[in-house]
Short mmCIF file of C-alpha atoms and ligand atoms in Angstrom, two decimals:
data_model
loop_
_atom_site.label_atom_id
_atom_site.label_comp_id
_atom_site.label_asym_id
_atom_site.label_seq_id
_atom_site.Cartn_x
_atom_site.Cartn_y
_atom_site.Cartn_z
CA MET T 1 -154.46 -217.61 137.90
CA ALA T 2 -153.24 -219.34 141.12
CA SER T 3 -152.76 -216.75 143.71
CA SER T 4 -149.62 -218.27 144.54
CA GLU T 5 -148.17 -216.83 140.88
CA PRO T 6 -146.38 -213.68 140.50
CA PRO T 7 -148.49 -211.31 138.63
CA PRO T 8 -147.33 -210.97 134.99
CA GLY T 9 -144.59 -208.22 134.81
CA PRO T 10 -144.97 -205.47 131.62
CA GLY T 11 -142.35 -207.72 130.37
CA THR T 12 -144.03 -211.16 130.35
CA ALA T 13 -147.44 -209.64 130.17
CA PRO T 14 -150.46 -210.58 128.06
CA HIS T 15 -151.58 -206.74 128.21
CA GLY T 16 -149.62 -204.22 126.73
CA ALA T 17 -147.33 -202.24 128.89
CA ASP T 18 -149.41 -199.02 129.42
CA ARG T 19 -152.13 -201.09 130.91
CA TYR T 20 -149.29 -200.75 134.30
CA SER T 21 -149.03 -196.64 134.09
CA PHE T 22 -151.93 -194.99 135.60
CA LEU T 23 -151.22 -191.92 132.84
CA PRO T 24 -152.22 -193.32 129.29
CA GLY T 25 -148.98 -193.38 127.12
CA ASN T 26 -146.89 -193.96 129.65
CA VAL T 27 -144.45 -197.34 129.06
CA PRO T 28 -143.10 -198.11 132.54
CA LEU T 29 -138.91 -199.45 132.57
CA ALA T 30 -140.24 -203.42 132.97
CA VAL T 31 -137.80 -204.10 136.40
CA GLU T 32 -136.29 -208.00 137.26
CA ARG T 33 -134.50 -207.02 140.57
CA THR T 34 -132.13 -205.30 142.24
CA GLU T 35 -128.30 -206.13 143.22
CA GLY T 36 -125.66 -203.93 144.75
CA ASN T 37 -125.13 -200.24 142.43
CA HIS T 38 -127.65 -201.79 139.70
CA ILE T 39 -131.53 -202.41 138.84
CA VAL T 40 -131.55 -205.53 136.35
CA THR T 41 -134.41 -204.91 133.35
CA ALA T 42 -137.03 -207.70 132.42
CA ASP T 43 -134.69 -208.06 129.19
CA GLY T 44 -131.41 -208.55 131.60
CA ARG T 45 -130.16 -204.58 131.30
CA ARG T 46 -127.68 -204.14 134.15
CA ILE T 47 -128.47 -200.70 134.70
CA LEU T 48 -125.96 -198.45 136.82
CA ASP T 49 -128.34 -196.82 139.86
CA ALA T 50 -126.95 -193.00 139.59
CA GLY T 51 -129.73 -191.92 140.83
CA GLY T 52 -130.00 -194.33 143.81
CA GLY T 53 -133.88 -194.46 142.58
CA ALA T 54 -135.13 -190.98 143.45
CA VAL T 55 -131.75 -190.29 145.56
CA VAL T 56 -133.22 -193.17 148.26
CA THR T 57 -130.89 -196.23 148.04
CA ASN T 58 -127.90 -195.62 149.84
CA ILE T 59 -126.86 -199.12 151.47
CA GLY T 60 -126.92 -200.67 147.38
CA HIS T 61 -129.87 -202.71 146.87
CA GLY T 62 -130.38 -206.34 147.75
CA ARG T 63 -128.93 -206.95 151.35
CA ARG T 64 -130.24 -209.64 152.86
CA GLU T 65 -130.05 -208.82 156.42
CA VAL T 66 -132.33 -206.07 156.07
CA ALA T 67 -134.79 -208.02 153.94
CA GLU T 68 -134.74 -210.44 156.68
CA ALA T 69 -135.83 -208.18 159.59
CA ALA T 70 -138.35 -206.83 157.95
CA ALA T 71 -139.80 -210.45 157.21
CA ALA T 72 -139.25 -211.95 161.03
CA SER T 73 -141.03 -208.01 162.41
CA LEU T 74 -143.58 -209.00 160.05
CA ALA T 75 -144.55 -212.80 160.89
CA GLY T 76 -144.85 -211.30 164.26
CA ARG T 77 -146.05 -208.34 163.72
CA ASP T 78 -148.07 -207.20 160.76
CA TYR T 79 -150.25 -204.20 161.30
CA VAL T 80 -150.11 -202.36 165.20
CA LEU T 81 -151.60 -198.79 165.68
CA PRO T 82 -148.88 -195.89 165.37
CA PRO T 83 -149.07 -195.35 168.75
CA TRP T 84 -148.45 -198.08 170.45
CA LEU T 85 -144.85 -199.41 170.85
CA THR T 86 -143.66 -202.64 169.49
CA PRO T 87 -140.23 -203.57 169.56
CA GLU T 88 -138.62 -202.00 165.92
CA ARG T 89 -140.48 -198.72 167.47
CA ALA T 90 -138.64 -198.84 170.07
CA ALA T 91 -135.38 -200.12 168.54
CA LEU T 92 -135.42 -197.18 165.74
CA THR T 93 -136.64 -194.67 168.03
CA ASP T 94 -133.40 -194.73 170.23
CA ARG T 95 -131.23 -195.25 167.25
CA VAL T 96 -131.93 -192.18 165.84
CA LEU T 97 -132.41 -190.37 169.01
CA ASP T 98 -129.35 -191.60 170.38
CA ARG T 99 -126.71 -192.03 167.35
CA TRP T 100 -128.25 -189.85 164.38
CA LEU T 101 -129.96 -186.46 165.48
CA PRO T 102 -128.20 -183.22 165.89
CA GLU T 103 -128.24 -182.32 170.07
CA GLY T 104 -131.64 -181.13 171.16
CA LEU T 105 -133.82 -182.66 168.42
CA SER T 106 -134.91 -185.24 171.35
CA ARG T 107 -138.69 -185.99 170.18
CA ALA T 108 -138.92 -188.27 167.23
CA THR T 109 -142.32 -190.25 165.18
CA PHE T 110 -142.47 -191.62 162.34
CA VAL T 111 -144.75 -191.58 159.31
CA SER T 112 -144.59 -193.54 155.63
CA GLY T 113 -142.69 -191.11 153.45
CA GLY T 114 -141.58 -187.49 153.04
CA SER T 115 -144.45 -186.23 151.91
CA GLU T 116 -146.05 -187.45 155.03
CA SER T 117 -143.04 -186.05 157.01
CA THR T 118 -143.21 -182.32 155.60
CA ASP T 119 -146.96 -182.13 155.99
CA SER T 120 -146.99 -183.16 159.36
CA ALA T 121 -143.81 -180.72 160.00
CA LEU T 122 -146.03 -177.99 158.65
CA ARG T 123 -149.41 -179.18 160.80
CA LEU T 124 -147.02 -179.33 164.05
CA ALA T 125 -145.82 -175.71 164.00
CA ARG T 126 -149.51 -174.84 164.00
CA ALA T 127 -150.27 -176.48 166.80
CA HIS T 128 -147.94 -175.71 168.33
CA HIS T 129 -148.51 -172.19 167.94
CA VAL T 130 -151.82 -172.80 168.80
CA ALA T 131 -151.11 -174.26 171.87
CA ALA T 132 -148.49 -171.32 172.74
CA GLY T 133 -151.93 -168.93 172.49
CA ARG T 134 -150.55 -167.80 169.41
CA SER T 135 -153.58 -168.92 166.64
CA SER T 136 -153.32 -166.16 164.69
CA LYS T 137 -150.20 -167.84 163.65
CA TRP T 138 -150.48 -170.20 160.51
CA LYS T 139 -148.43 -169.44 157.45
CA VAL T 140 -145.75 -170.57 156.06
CA ILE T 141 -142.64 -169.32 154.20
CA GLY T 142 -141.26 -171.45 151.04
CA ARG T 143 -138.12 -171.24 149.14
CA TRP T 144 -137.47 -170.71 145.43
CA PRO T 145 -136.26 -173.12 144.28
CA SER T 146 -137.41 -176.05 146.64
CA TYR T 147 -139.74 -179.26 146.89
CA HIS T 148 -141.00 -180.50 150.16
CA GLY T 149 -143.95 -183.03 148.82
CA MET T 150 -146.97 -183.79 147.02
CA THR T 151 -150.38 -182.91 149.66
CA LEU T 152 -151.66 -180.00 149.26
CA ALA T 153 -150.14 -177.87 151.64
CA THR T 154 -146.28 -179.14 150.67
CA LEU T 155 -146.64 -178.57 147.13
CA ALA T 156 -148.09 -174.89 148.56
CA ALA T 157 -144.35 -174.44 150.69
CA GLY T 158 -142.81 -176.00 148.02
CA GLY T 159 -141.51 -173.87 145.46
CA HIS T 160 -141.32 -176.47 142.41
CA ARG T 161 -143.32 -174.50 139.43
CA ASN T 162 -143.41 -177.48 137.01
CA ARG T 163 -144.67 -179.94 139.95
CA ARG T 164 -147.05 -177.33 141.34
CA ARG T 165 -148.42 -176.47 137.60
CA GLY T 166 -152.13 -176.70 137.01
CA TYR T 167 -152.91 -177.18 141.32
CA GLU T 168 -152.27 -173.50 141.62
CA PRO T 169 -156.08 -172.83 142.26
CA THR T 170 -155.82 -175.51 144.87
CA LEU T 171 -152.78 -173.86 146.92
CA LEU T 172 -152.63 -171.99 150.19
CA PRO T 173 -151.33 -168.74 149.77
CA PHE T 174 -147.80 -169.54 150.71
CA ALA T 175 -145.34 -167.18 150.27
CA HIS T 176 -141.42 -168.06 148.95
CA VAL T 177 -138.38 -166.61 148.64
CA ALA T 178 -135.05 -166.76 146.99
CA TRP T 179 -133.27 -169.56 147.93
CA ASP T 180 -129.67 -167.72 149.10
CA ASP T 181 -130.88 -164.50 150.68
CA PRO T 182 -131.14 -164.32 154.18
CA ALA T 183 -132.34 -161.18 154.58
CA ALA T 184 -135.03 -161.51 152.58
CA VAL T 185 -136.63 -164.49 154.95
CA GLU T 186 -136.68 -161.18 157.74
CA ALA T 187 -138.35 -158.84 154.79
CA MET T 188 -140.98 -161.58 153.89
CA ILE T 189 -141.89 -162.65 157.68
CA LEU T 190 -142.17 -158.77 157.91
CA ALA T 191 -144.29 -157.96 154.73
CA GLU T 192 -146.54 -161.09 155.84
CA GLY T 193 -147.34 -160.38 159.03
CA PRO T 194 -145.09 -161.86 161.98
CA GLU T 195 -148.40 -162.38 164.30
CA GLN T 196 -148.86 -164.80 161.35
CA VAL T 197 -146.34 -166.55 160.45
CA ALA T 198 -145.89 -170.09 161.83
CA ALA T 199 -143.01 -171.56 160.53
CA PHE T 200 -140.08 -171.07 157.85
CA ILE T 201 -138.98 -174.33 155.85
CA ALA T 202 -136.18 -175.28 153.36
CA GLU T 203 -133.45 -177.83 152.40
CA PRO T 204 -129.63 -177.25 153.03
CA VAL T 205 -129.10 -178.65 149.83
CA ILE T 206 -132.28 -178.32 147.23
CA GLY T 207 -132.64 -181.94 145.82
CA ALA T 208 -135.02 -181.91 142.82
CA ALA T 209 -136.21 -178.36 142.18
CA GLY T 210 -132.24 -176.99 142.33
CA GLY T 211 -129.88 -179.62 141.15
CA ALA T 212 -127.74 -179.64 144.41
CA LEU T 213 -127.90 -176.31 145.10
CA VAL T 214 -125.79 -175.52 148.44
CA ALA T 215 -127.41 -173.01 150.58
CA PRO T 216 -124.58 -170.57 151.25
CA ASP T 217 -122.33 -170.76 153.72
CA GLY T 218 -123.25 -168.67 157.19
CA TYR T 219 -127.20 -168.36 155.56
CA PHE T 220 -129.18 -171.00 158.53
CA GLY T 221 -127.20 -169.44 161.36
CA GLU T 222 -128.89 -165.72 159.67
CA VAL T 223 -132.42 -167.62 159.41
CA ALA T 224 -131.84 -169.36 162.53
CA ASP T 225 -131.92 -165.75 164.76
CA ILE T 226 -134.50 -164.09 162.29
CA CYS T 227 -136.71 -166.86 162.66
CA ARG T 228 -135.99 -166.66 166.89
CA ARG T 229 -137.08 -163.09 166.60
CA HIS T 230 -140.25 -163.63 165.00
CA ASP T 231 -141.35 -166.51 167.16
CA VAL T 232 -141.28 -168.03 163.60
CA LEU T 233 -140.18 -171.64 163.76
CA LEU T 234 -137.08 -173.16 161.68
CA ILE T 235 -138.39 -176.83 159.70
CA VAL T 236 -135.24 -177.98 157.66
CA ASP T 237 -135.83 -180.60 155.30
CA GLU T 238 -133.89 -183.36 154.95
CA VAL T 239 -135.94 -185.47 153.69
CA MET T 240 -133.58 -186.67 150.64
CA CYS T 241 -129.80 -184.92 151.77
CA GLY T 242 -130.00 -186.24 155.51
CA PHE T 243 -129.18 -189.07 156.89
CA GLY T 244 -125.78 -189.42 155.51
CA ARG T 245 -126.32 -188.44 151.75
CA CYS T 246 -124.42 -184.97 151.55
CA GLY T 247 -120.95 -186.50 154.02
CA THR T 248 -122.25 -185.99 157.54
CA ARG T 249 -124.96 -187.62 159.45
CA PHE T 250 -127.79 -184.47 158.35
CA ALA T 251 -126.53 -181.21 156.14
CA ILE T 252 -127.33 -179.01 158.37
CA GLU T 253 -124.86 -179.88 160.72
CA GLN T 254 -122.27 -178.52 158.48
CA TRP T 255 -123.97 -174.46 158.95
CA GLY T 256 -123.86 -175.85 162.75
CA VAL T 257 -127.65 -175.49 163.68
CA THR T 258 -130.19 -177.22 165.01
CA PRO T 259 -133.59 -176.58 163.59
CA ASP T 260 -136.54 -176.46 165.84
CA VAL T 261 -138.47 -179.38 163.86
CA LEU T 262 -135.94 -181.24 161.40
CA VAL T 263 -138.00 -184.19 158.49
CA ALA T 264 -135.94 -186.86 156.97
CA GLY T 265 -137.07 -190.02 154.93
CA LYS T 266 -135.55 -191.61 152.59
CA GLY T 267 -132.04 -192.34 153.73
CA LEU T 268 -133.76 -193.89 156.91
CA SER T 269 -134.53 -196.96 155.55
CA GLY T 270 -132.12 -196.66 151.76
CA GLY T 271 -135.44 -197.97 149.98
CA TYR T 272 -136.07 -200.67 151.45
CA ALA T 273 -139.77 -199.71 153.21
CA ALA T 274 -141.65 -196.82 153.06
CA LEU T 275 -140.84 -194.57 156.31
CA GLY T 276 -140.19 -191.19 157.08
CA GLY T 277 -139.79 -188.94 160.00
CA VAL T 278 -140.25 -185.68 162.32
CA TYR T 279 -138.05 -185.15 164.70
CA ALA T 280 -138.25 -181.75 167.04
CA THR T 281 -137.03 -179.67 170.05
CA GLU T 282 -139.19 -180.43 173.61
CA ALA T 283 -139.54 -176.87 173.07
CA VAL T 284 -141.93 -177.73 170.11
CA VAL T 285 -143.97 -180.42 171.19
CA ALA T 286 -144.42 -179.74 175.03
CA PRO T 287 -147.24 -176.97 173.97
CA ILE T 288 -149.01 -179.22 172.51
CA ALA T 289 -149.24 -182.24 174.79
CA GLU T 290 -150.18 -179.74 177.80
CA ALA T 291 -152.85 -178.16 175.56
CA ASP T 292 -153.83 -181.40 174.48
CA LEU T 293 -154.60 -180.97 171.00
CA PRO T 294 -154.71 -183.58 168.28
CA PHE T 295 -152.17 -184.72 166.76
CA MET T 296 -153.56 -187.57 164.43
CA PHE T 297 -151.07 -190.89 163.24
CA PHE T 298 -151.26 -191.83 159.80
CA THR T 299 -152.84 -195.65 159.32
CA TYR T 300 -149.68 -196.70 158.22
CA GLY T 301 -147.11 -194.82 160.10
CA ALA T 302 -144.28 -196.02 162.07
CA GLN T 303 -145.35 -199.94 160.28
CA SER T 304 -143.48 -202.14 162.46
CA SER T 305 -141.68 -203.68 159.29
CA ALA T 306 -140.41 -200.82 157.89
CA CYS T 307 -138.87 -199.57 161.58
CA ALA T 308 -137.08 -203.24 161.79
CA ALA T 309 -135.86 -202.93 158.25
CA ALA T 310 -134.45 -198.68 158.88
CA ASP T 311 -132.91 -200.17 161.73
CA VAL T 312 -130.75 -202.44 160.05
CA VAL T 313 -130.31 -199.92 157.09
CA LEU T 314 -129.01 -197.90 160.23
CA ARG T 315 -126.82 -199.89 161.37
CA ILE T 316 -125.03 -200.91 158.20
CA LEU T 317 -124.69 -197.17 157.51
CA GLU T 318 -122.96 -197.45 161.16
CA ASP T 319 -120.79 -200.29 161.07
CA GLU T 320 -119.84 -199.90 157.27
CA ASP T 321 -119.06 -196.23 157.78
CA LEU T 322 -120.41 -195.97 154.64
CA VAL T 323 -121.22 -191.74 156.00
CA ALA T 324 -117.55 -191.25 155.81
CA ARG T 325 -117.70 -193.12 152.55
CA ALA T 326 -120.50 -190.83 150.53
CA ALA T 327 -118.32 -187.62 151.50
CA LYS T 328 -115.21 -189.23 149.99
CA MET T 329 -116.61 -190.98 147.20
CA GLY T 330 -119.35 -187.51 146.20
CA ASP T 331 -115.53 -185.44 146.33
CA LEU T 332 -114.22 -187.78 143.58
CA LEU T 333 -117.37 -187.83 142.03
CA VAL T 334 -117.41 -183.76 141.48
CA GLU T 335 -113.82 -184.30 140.41
CA ARG T 336 -114.50 -186.94 138.00
CA LEU T 337 -117.36 -184.37 136.31
CA SER T 338 -115.98 -181.41 136.96
CA SER T 339 -112.51 -182.66 134.92
CA GLU T 340 -114.56 -184.33 132.18
CA LEU T 341 -117.22 -181.60 131.96
CA ALA T 342 -114.89 -178.44 132.43
CA ASP T 343 -115.62 -176.20 130.15
CA HIS T 344 -118.64 -177.81 128.27
CA ASP T 345 -120.56 -175.87 126.14
CA HIS T 346 -123.63 -177.60 127.86
CA VAL T 347 -122.79 -177.71 131.13
CA ALA T 348 -122.68 -174.79 133.51
CA ALA T 349 -122.14 -176.04 137.25
CA VAL T 350 -121.17 -179.38 139.07
CA ARG T 351 -121.99 -178.73 142.94
CA GLY T 352 -123.31 -180.62 145.91
CA ARG T 353 -122.11 -182.01 149.08
CA GLY T 354 -121.30 -185.54 149.30
CA LEU T 355 -123.19 -188.20 147.45
CA MET T 356 -125.78 -185.45 146.50
CA VAL T 357 -124.48 -184.35 142.96
CA GLY T 358 -125.78 -181.63 141.03
CA ILE T 359 -124.81 -180.79 136.90
CA GLU T 360 -126.65 -177.88 135.29
CA LEU T 361 -127.38 -178.28 131.87
CA VAL T 362 -127.45 -175.18 129.60
CA ALA T 363 -127.95 -174.21 125.88
CA GLY T 364 -124.91 -172.05 126.60
CA ARG T 365 -122.28 -171.03 129.77
CA ASP T 366 -121.79 -167.46 128.39
CA PRO T 367 -123.66 -165.57 128.36
CA HIS T 368 -125.80 -167.85 130.38
CA ARG T 369 -129.03 -169.49 128.51
CA TRP T 370 -131.13 -172.31 129.04
CA TYR T 371 -132.52 -173.99 126.46
CA PRO T 372 -136.44 -173.21 125.87
CA ALA T 373 -138.68 -175.00 128.37
CA GLY T 374 -140.18 -176.88 124.54
CA ALA T 375 -136.82 -178.78 124.18
CA ARG T 376 -137.53 -180.68 127.30
CA PHE T 377 -133.59 -180.79 127.69
CA THR T 378 -133.31 -182.49 130.86
CA GLU T 379 -135.86 -185.15 129.93
CA ARG T 380 -133.62 -186.07 127.02
CA VAL T 381 -130.23 -186.24 128.77
CA VAL T 382 -132.12 -188.43 131.18
CA ALA T 383 -132.81 -190.51 128.32
CA GLU T 384 -130.04 -190.71 126.50
CA ALA T 385 -128.17 -192.21 130.15
CA LEU T 386 -130.63 -194.69 130.30
CA ALA T 387 -130.30 -195.85 127.27
CA ARG T 388 -126.28 -195.82 127.32
CA ASP T 389 -127.13 -198.17 131.06
CA VAL T 390 -127.44 -195.45 133.62
CA TRP T 391 -130.26 -194.10 136.00
CA VAL T 392 -129.88 -190.28 136.42
CA TYR T 393 -132.27 -188.19 138.24
CA PRO T 394 -134.11 -185.29 136.74
CA ALA T 395 -133.84 -182.13 138.16
CA GLY T 396 -134.98 -178.61 137.40
CA GLY T 397 -138.23 -177.37 136.19
CA GLY T 398 -138.94 -173.81 137.52
CA ASP T 399 -136.76 -171.16 138.18
CA PRO T 400 -134.50 -170.33 138.76
CA ILE T 401 -133.09 -173.56 137.56
CA ALA T 402 -134.74 -174.78 134.64
CA ASP T 403 -132.59 -177.76 134.06
CA ALA T 404 -130.76 -179.82 135.84
CA LEU T 405 -129.29 -183.77 136.87
CA LEU T 406 -128.79 -184.91 140.14
CA LEU T 407 -126.69 -187.86 140.91
CA GLY T 408 -127.63 -189.80 144.14
CA PRO T 409 -125.97 -193.29 143.62
CA PRO T 410 -125.98 -195.70 146.54
CA PHE T 411 -122.60 -194.73 148.93
CA THR T 412 -121.28 -198.08 147.33
CA ILE T 413 -120.82 -196.60 144.08
CA THR T 414 -117.15 -197.72 143.42
CA GLU T 415 -114.04 -195.91 141.34
CA ALA T 416 -114.46 -197.61 138.35
CA GLU T 417 -118.58 -196.61 138.85
CA ILE T 418 -117.92 -192.95 139.21
CA ASP T 419 -115.36 -193.46 135.95
CA GLN T 420 -118.98 -194.98 134.13
CA LEU T 421 -121.01 -192.41 135.53
CA ALA T 422 -119.06 -189.03 134.36
CA THR T 423 -118.16 -190.99 130.71
CA VAL T 424 -121.83 -191.30 130.14
CA VAL T 425 -123.30 -187.78 131.49
CA ARG T 426 -121.02 -186.33 129.24
CA ALA T 427 -121.97 -188.87 126.30
CA SER T 428 -125.74 -188.21 126.83
CA VAL T 429 -125.72 -184.61 127.02
CA ASP T 430 -123.39 -184.22 124.04
CA ALA T 431 -126.49 -186.53 122.28
CA ALA T 432 -129.44 -184.52 123.55
CA ALA T 433 -127.65 -181.54 122.62
CA GLN T 434 -127.48 -182.72 118.84
CA ALA T 435 -130.87 -183.91 118.75
CA VAL T 436 -132.32 -180.31 120.43
CA ALA T 437 -130.21 -178.59 117.47
CA ARG T 438 -131.36 -181.02 115.05
CA ASP T 439 -135.37 -180.70 115.60
CA GLY T 440 -135.25 -177.34 116.28
CA SER T 441 -137.07 -177.01 119.52
CA ASP T 442 -133.91 -174.73 120.49
CA PRO T 443 -134.52 -171.35 118.08
CA GLY T 444 -131.12 -170.11 119.66
CA PRO T 445 -130.32 -167.10 121.49
CA THR T 446 -132.19 -164.43 119.26
CA GLY T 447 -134.98 -166.90 118.96
N1 PLP H 501 -138.72 -183.09 150.65
C1 PLP H 501 -138.16 -183.14 149.62
C2 PLP H 501 -136.99 -182.96 150.38
C3 PLP H 501 -138.18 -184.42 148.54
O1 PLP H 501 -136.81 -184.15 148.21
C4 PLP H 501 -138.89 -185.37 148.52
C5 PLP H 501 -139.10 -186.39 147.56
O2 PLP H 501 -138.32 -185.78 146.93
C6 PLP H 501 -140.40 -185.17 149.40
C7 PLP H 501 -140.01 -183.87 150.68
C8 PLP H 501 -141.52 -185.46 149.23
O3 PLP H 501 -140.93 -187.19 149.40
P1 PLP H 501 -141.69 -188.18 149.00
O4 PLP H 501 -142.17 -188.34 147.51
O5 PLP H 501 -141.10 -189.68 150.03
O6 PLP H 501 -143.37 -187.88 149.26
#
């Protein structure tokens, strides 16, 4: 094949589509292009991207100015060592520090995704304590449920049973507490030994593991006090909920707390480039610099073209007032879903903040009863929605949330698309419940 020809897509390939999936047997959806709030498939279907891919897309797809900025950057500077400075890195750092981050977070470094950012935050916490002379501190406390990424350290800190499944022996023995109880955080620090606990990590709004579970009012204020008392760093994971997704620049602002370390990825570049970020207070990083401890970079961290793309994405969010729009359209989405699904037998809750909205799926509401894992209820609902040309993101898969949907559409979603989404979600839940009833994979409350 001439090198200028595009590679054959799964829709047109001479090979079976299974060739394009790492695990045999999966047939990937063949996508031809993305535009506005839609994904267009190789066979011409226009799918409403109500999951924003993996809750990433915020300014909508296909904004030329982002592609042009990335292309111009790539033409001028392809690869530059991450610790060195390029105009794109300087511009993005300035924008993030000056216009986005909560007061007090004055240090930023960019990596190439969410897992790299949370993994770096865990490493940063350890380095901070070692540098400050507290080298017995290494443990991390996480929550059930939570998700912080797929590296072994972040998987260990995370509380997503399904994603941890099979890897347990390789995971550091980090402790976890219930997601909604600040007193449990202190009890666990004391049980683990405050002299050994380096950090507590939490998502303000729990994404894939929780289906947009929102931490209780006052939760982060109490947790911040507890962490401070025991010299434990508070790491807030906003890989999914940050950069406007929850209707404020960062979700943690809604609790009036500044963490020691904040990580945020997805929305930073809105899906246009592989980028994540780690942000910290001066007090966290200063001892590391003083002690001259290593803090190694990743080869593809802060790629200049990715920084250029992210800078334009953030500028668009600012210029078009899209964070305020996420708050407004999020309220509308919850209202429409609540009226569509009120008293639905298989929906226990509709919740979230801004355009990060979860729908808790159950076998029965009263009494609350999950479908057995074998019914694969979430998976079925997602497939039913996709068959109706709407992409919604699967969530749950552990304790205490077994089945849920996560909606994270672009902030540009329209009112008509919200109506379409609510109608399709209802029809998809109904169809999945009927299919489970037909094939008997739910033996019922007494089964
Ligand atoms: N942290 C949270 C809260 C996430 O939602 C995710 C991904 O969904 C990650 C970390 C990992 O990010 P990535 O998939 O970019 O590695």
